[in-house]
Amino acid sequence: MNFFGETGPVGLSSIIDEDTDFIPLLSNEDEDYMSNEKLPEILPILPLRNTVLFPGVVIPITVGRDKSIQLVKDAHKADKIIGVITQKSDAVEEPQPEDLNTVGTVAHIIKMLRMPDGNTTLIIQGKRRFRADEFIQTEPYHKARVSPLVEIKPDTKDKEFQAIVTNLKETSLQIIKQSPNIPSEAAFALNNIESPTFLINFISSNMQAPSSEKQKMLEVNDLKERSLLVLGQLNKDLQMLELRNQIQNKTKQDLDKQQREYFLNQQIKTIQEELGGNNFEQEVNEFREKANHKKWSKTVQEAFDKQLSKLQRMNPHAVEYGIQTSYLELLLDLPWDEMSDTNFDLKHAQQVLDEDHFGMEKVKERIIEHLAVLKLKGDMKSPILCLYGPPGVGKTSLGRSIAKALNRKYVRMSLGGLKDESEIRGHRKTYIGAMPGRIIQSLKKVQSSNPVFILDEIDKVGNDFHGDPSSALLEVLDPEQNSTFYDNFLELDYDLSKVMFIATCNNLNTIQPALRDRMEIIDLSGYTVEEKVEIAKNYLIPKQVEECGLKKSQLKLSDKVIEFLIETYTAESGVRGLEKKISKLARHVAVNIAKEEEPDKLTEDVITKILGPSHIKDKYQGNDIAGVVTGLAWTQVGGDILFIETSLSKSKHPKLTLTGNLGDVMKESATLALEYLKAHPHIIDMTPEQLEEQSIHIHVPQGATPKDGPSAGIAMLTSLASAFTRRKVKKALAMTGEITLRGKVLPVGGIKEKILAAKRAGIKEIILCEDNHMDVEEIKQDYLKGLTFHYVNRMEEVLDIALLKVKAVA
């Protein structure tokens, strides 16, 4: 109950003049007089929000609408009688007849006061209920044709009604007694009400119930039925009050402790002010001062103001205070719309890329295209590039060169071994030690909203019970979504569309398909020997000279020596192993100089003494033995060669044995090759019986290394044919291609890496599928010097090219 709220009659003496003939509590005679007053046929209607007026009850109301003010002025000049109806919805600002309830109360204006804020306050008293039959006017205010509603009062001897009224009064008194917000004078007011009708209306008006519930009570004609509704609502209020008091009693001890801490903190605050200021207030002022210089949106500004206000209400010694401070510092430190000016000079960009990296024409071409489009259009979203290639070809270092060419800031994030999704999206602030994700942290560190952002080793992202970071990266790397990237700690959308993301990977197969689809794959194949020589001369040797404190003249390597170093001591697509060997040579020279000895001239013999014997195994091993064929393979570290060996032995129970740690697909290729020869023995001039009586053993050396894939199909076929016929395989020949039971040769991938591996091994001729011709055409002709290519469509063509007429030694 709310006996002293906006709708309460008690305490109105401060508003009403002393000479006003108003008695707030009605007697039975007053009630009869009011019920018998004549109701005007047409009444001006005043809509009310959040308030329901009951007959006999006096309430203050504030009038602010233009229509309502005009109505009140006209009524105050006339008979001071108006109709009051409650709105169905409080949200309607300009209610129409359909927005009002049909049942209202005739009201008498007791007093009208103008308040300092411009609004008008009325003191009105309810007279009797009416129904609005028809609205006949809406301007300048509502008028309606009305009809009176008759109160159905129970007999005075009705004991049940008397018991309900007594229960109403007792329940109300209990609520007044238990509620700390209701003064004890309210009980005095209740005890002095004589009329049961006015008692019910008085309690209905002042109880804590929604206006919709009070409207239902007003619309009930039967007084006994209305009293039961009021009693039910009062019992609810009493139960809620008792429950609240129980909770307050349980938490009283905690509140007392908090109160004590509050007083102590206030004393500490006073002492700090005496000593020269409050650190807490200084921190808040610093936050506010920094915020004045930020270029952020209205949404971010509102979020900052809200969180700063929350910080001011916190106890500085609470755990949440530190989290809140960290959050505000993050908002202030993030580069909202702070971007570096991109350099659109295409010639400068090309020059920077050429100076820092040798080759890589496709990547450079793509960067120049991006700059050109950005220069012409101005609002292009940054592309998501993925540099795909073996280790050591310069994928990561290329990102720094791109940033330098674009005049943007550079930031790198390693994803290798990442398993926790929160590393990308961050933790929620509710956790102790919560932090934003590494994307947001990196942008905070680099202080730019448009850096070149390297996502290193994106193919090595894992997943476990903490979530799947690959799925979290889907939003980061989607140009259509990353403009509203959501970090769990930040709890605000951050625009990543201006960031130029560049991912690097060694293996596309381990990248989630949806993630791979969002990126533009740029293939960085391995380097040729000629390219490695240039890279060594222009980049690796100068770098090692600087790192070892040498002079340029103290570390000299001729092209021939560098080529010897590459071919003898490295077997890789990149140049990382080559750099290690050059570093070893530089350190050897540094030792000689430090000992004040004359450094050795780095010839091939001296290099062999320094580096020791070579352990490179991928060299061609000759064609003296039948059944040994050189195949070409692709690995994660580039191309490689492998040897297929086949031996035959007579057996009563012929069988096919496969060894060398082969995968299922490679085993199937061997089976296909054998079955094709059995089905077509004439192509090797043999009979089916000769093929059936032999046990066959196929082995691929380096058994510790797993091998799989269909690329060795034609090599398996040639090895079997050579073993069966004892014919030699053509010298310095390698091959790659998939086979079918119909005798067709199918194209395979990784052609450039395989060709580079063949050159490293000393191969002179290569057999490929006709469909791989286009892959070879894309490679610079300078890199193909010394190689002859044979393009085939049928397996018979492979045997015609590969097998010589000469028989091998048994």
Tab-separated table of N, CA, C and O in Angstrom, residues 42 51 115 137 143 181 187 190 198 211 252 285 401-402 424 431 487 535 570 602 635 662 667 712 727 753 787 794:
chain	number	residue	atom	x	y	z
A	42	ILE	N	-23.057	15.162	-20.754
A	42	ILE	CA	-21.799	15.263	-21.509
A	42	ILE	C	-20.715	15.771	-20.567
A	42	ILE	O	-20.920	16.749	-19.839
A	51	THR	N	-2.688	6.007	-13.108
A	51	THR	CA	-3.537	6.372	-11.968
A	51	THR	C	-4.986	6.023	-12.283
A	51	THR	O	-5.458	6.242	-13.393
A	115	MET	N	2.864	24.962	-11.086
A	115	MET	CA	4.152	24.599	-10.515
A	115	MET	C	5.282	25.356	-11.228
A	115	MET	O	5.109	25.828	-12.356
A	137	GLN	N	-16.382	14.611	-29.227
A	137	GLN	CA	-15.420	15.686	-29.528
A	137	GLN	C	-14.019	15.211	-29.161
A	137	GLN	O	-13.821	14.538	-28.157
A	143	LYS	N	-14.506	15.119	-25.360
A	143	LYS	CA	-15.799	15.167	-24.662
A	143	LYS	C	-16.562	13.910	-25.020
A	143	LYS	O	-16.459	13.419	-26.143
A	181	ASN	N	8.068	1.790	5.084
A	181	ASN	CA	7.874	2.993	4.271
A	181	ASN	C	6.529	3.688	4.524
A	181	ASN	O	6.299	4.766	3.984
A	187	ALA	N	-2.573	4.135	9.700
A	187	ALA	CA	-3.492	3.266	10.450
A	187	ALA	C	-4.607	4.091	11.084
A	187	ALA	O	-5.770	3.662	11.149
A	190	LEU	N	-7.230	4.795	8.454
A	190	LEU	CA	-8.070	3.624	8.171
A	190	LEU	C	-9.120	3.410	9.258
A	190	LEU	O	-10.270	3.099	8.975
A	198	PHE	N	-16.466	3.384	0.939
A	198	PHE	CA	-15.302	4.259	0.854
A	198	PHE	C	-14.026	3.543	1.317
A	198	PHE	O	-12.941	3.760	0.773
A	211	SER	N	-2.072	-0.346	-12.646
A	211	SER	CA	-3.275	0.421	-12.975
A	211	SER	C	-4.305	-0.440	-13.707
A	211	SER	O	-5.503	-0.222	-13.580
A	252	LYS	N	20.844	-8.709	7.006
A	252	LYS	CA	21.115	-7.537	7.850
A	252	LYS	C	22.570	-7.497	8.286
A	252	LYS	O	23.213	-6.450	8.308
A	285	ASN	N	39.141	11.187	-13.471
A	285	ASN	CA	39.341	12.423	-14.243
A	285	ASN	C	40.282	12.189	-15.419
A	285	ASN	O	40.096	12.764	-16.503
A	401	SER	N	57.221	-6.450	-45.711
A	401	SER	CA	57.507	-5.665	-46.920
A	401	SER	C	56.233	-5.027	-47.466
A	401	SER	O	56.253	-3.892	-47.948
A	402	ILE	N	55.123	-5.754	-47.391
A	402	ILE	CA	53.850	-5.197	-47.867
A	402	ILE	C	53.462	-3.990	-47.023
A	402	ILE	O	53.023	-2.952	-47.531
A	424	ILE	N	40.919	-15.798	-29.684
A	424	ILE	CA	40.475	-14.948	-30.788
A	424	ILE	C	39.410	-13.965	-30.313
A	424	ILE	O	39.480	-12.770	-30.564
A	431	TYR	N	34.632	-13.080	-15.727
A	431	TYR	CA	35.666	-13.964	-15.208
A	431	TYR	C	36.827	-13.154	-14.630
A	431	TYR	O	37.206	-12.108	-15.165
A	487	ASP	N	34.047	-8.860	-29.837
A	487	ASP	CA	34.960	-9.444	-28.857
A	487	ASP	C	34.212	-9.575	-27.533
A	487	ASP	O	33.542	-8.632	-27.090
A	535	ILE	N	69.105	-14.840	-54.251
A	535	ILE	CA	68.663	-14.534	-52.888
A	535	ILE	C	69.840	-14.563	-51.922
A	535	ILE	O	69.971	-13.707	-51.038
A	570	THR	N	71.830	-28.612	-49.317
A	570	THR	CA	70.411	-28.297	-49.043
A	570	THR	C	69.525	-29.087	-49.977
A	570	THR	O	69.885	-29.319	-51.133
A	602	LEU	N	86.887	-19.271	-49.255
A	602	LEU	CA	85.801	-20.246	-49.210
A	602	LEU	C	85.630	-20.919	-50.569
A	602	LEU	O	84.770	-20.551	-51.387
A	635	THR	N	55.668	-32.759	-50.997
A	635	THR	CA	55.585	-32.826	-49.536
A	635	THR	C	55.312	-31.427	-49.008
A	635	THR	O	55.337	-30.444	-49.752
A	662	LEU	N	53.504	-47.206	-46.906
A	662	LEU	CA	52.648	-46.642	-47.948
A	662	LEU	C	51.227	-46.456	-47.434
A	662	LEU	O	50.714	-47.263	-46.670
A	667	LYS	N	48.938	-47.775	-52.212
A	667	LYS	CA	48.797	-49.225	-52.369
A	667	LYS	C	47.829	-49.550	-53.502
A	667	LYS	O	48.045	-50.483	-54.283
A	712	ALA	N	52.238	-41.541	-57.856
A	712	ALA	CA	53.251	-42.532	-58.234
A	712	ALA	C	52.683	-43.629	-59.126
A	712	ALA	O	53.342	-44.656	-59.344
A	727	ARG	N	64.065	-55.059	-68.716
A	727	ARG	CA	64.557	-53.955	-69.538
A	727	ARG	C	64.948	-52.781	-68.655
A	727	ARG	O	64.290	-52.481	-67.646
A	753	GLU	N	56.911	-27.708	-57.759
A	753	GLU	CA	57.763	-28.257	-56.702
A	753	GLU	C	58.440	-29.544	-57.157
A	753	GLU	O	59.621	-29.785	-56.863
A	787	LEU	N	65.921	-29.424	-69.054
A	787	LEU	CA	64.873	-30.425	-68.830
A	787	LEU	C	64.104	-30.672	-70.121
A	787	LEU	O	63.810	-29.740	-70.875
A	794	ARG	N	48.222	-42.053	-72.373
A	794	ARG	CA	47.987	-43.477	-72.163
A	794	ARG	C	49.184	-44.103	-71.449
A	794	ARG	O	50.330	-43.639	-71.529
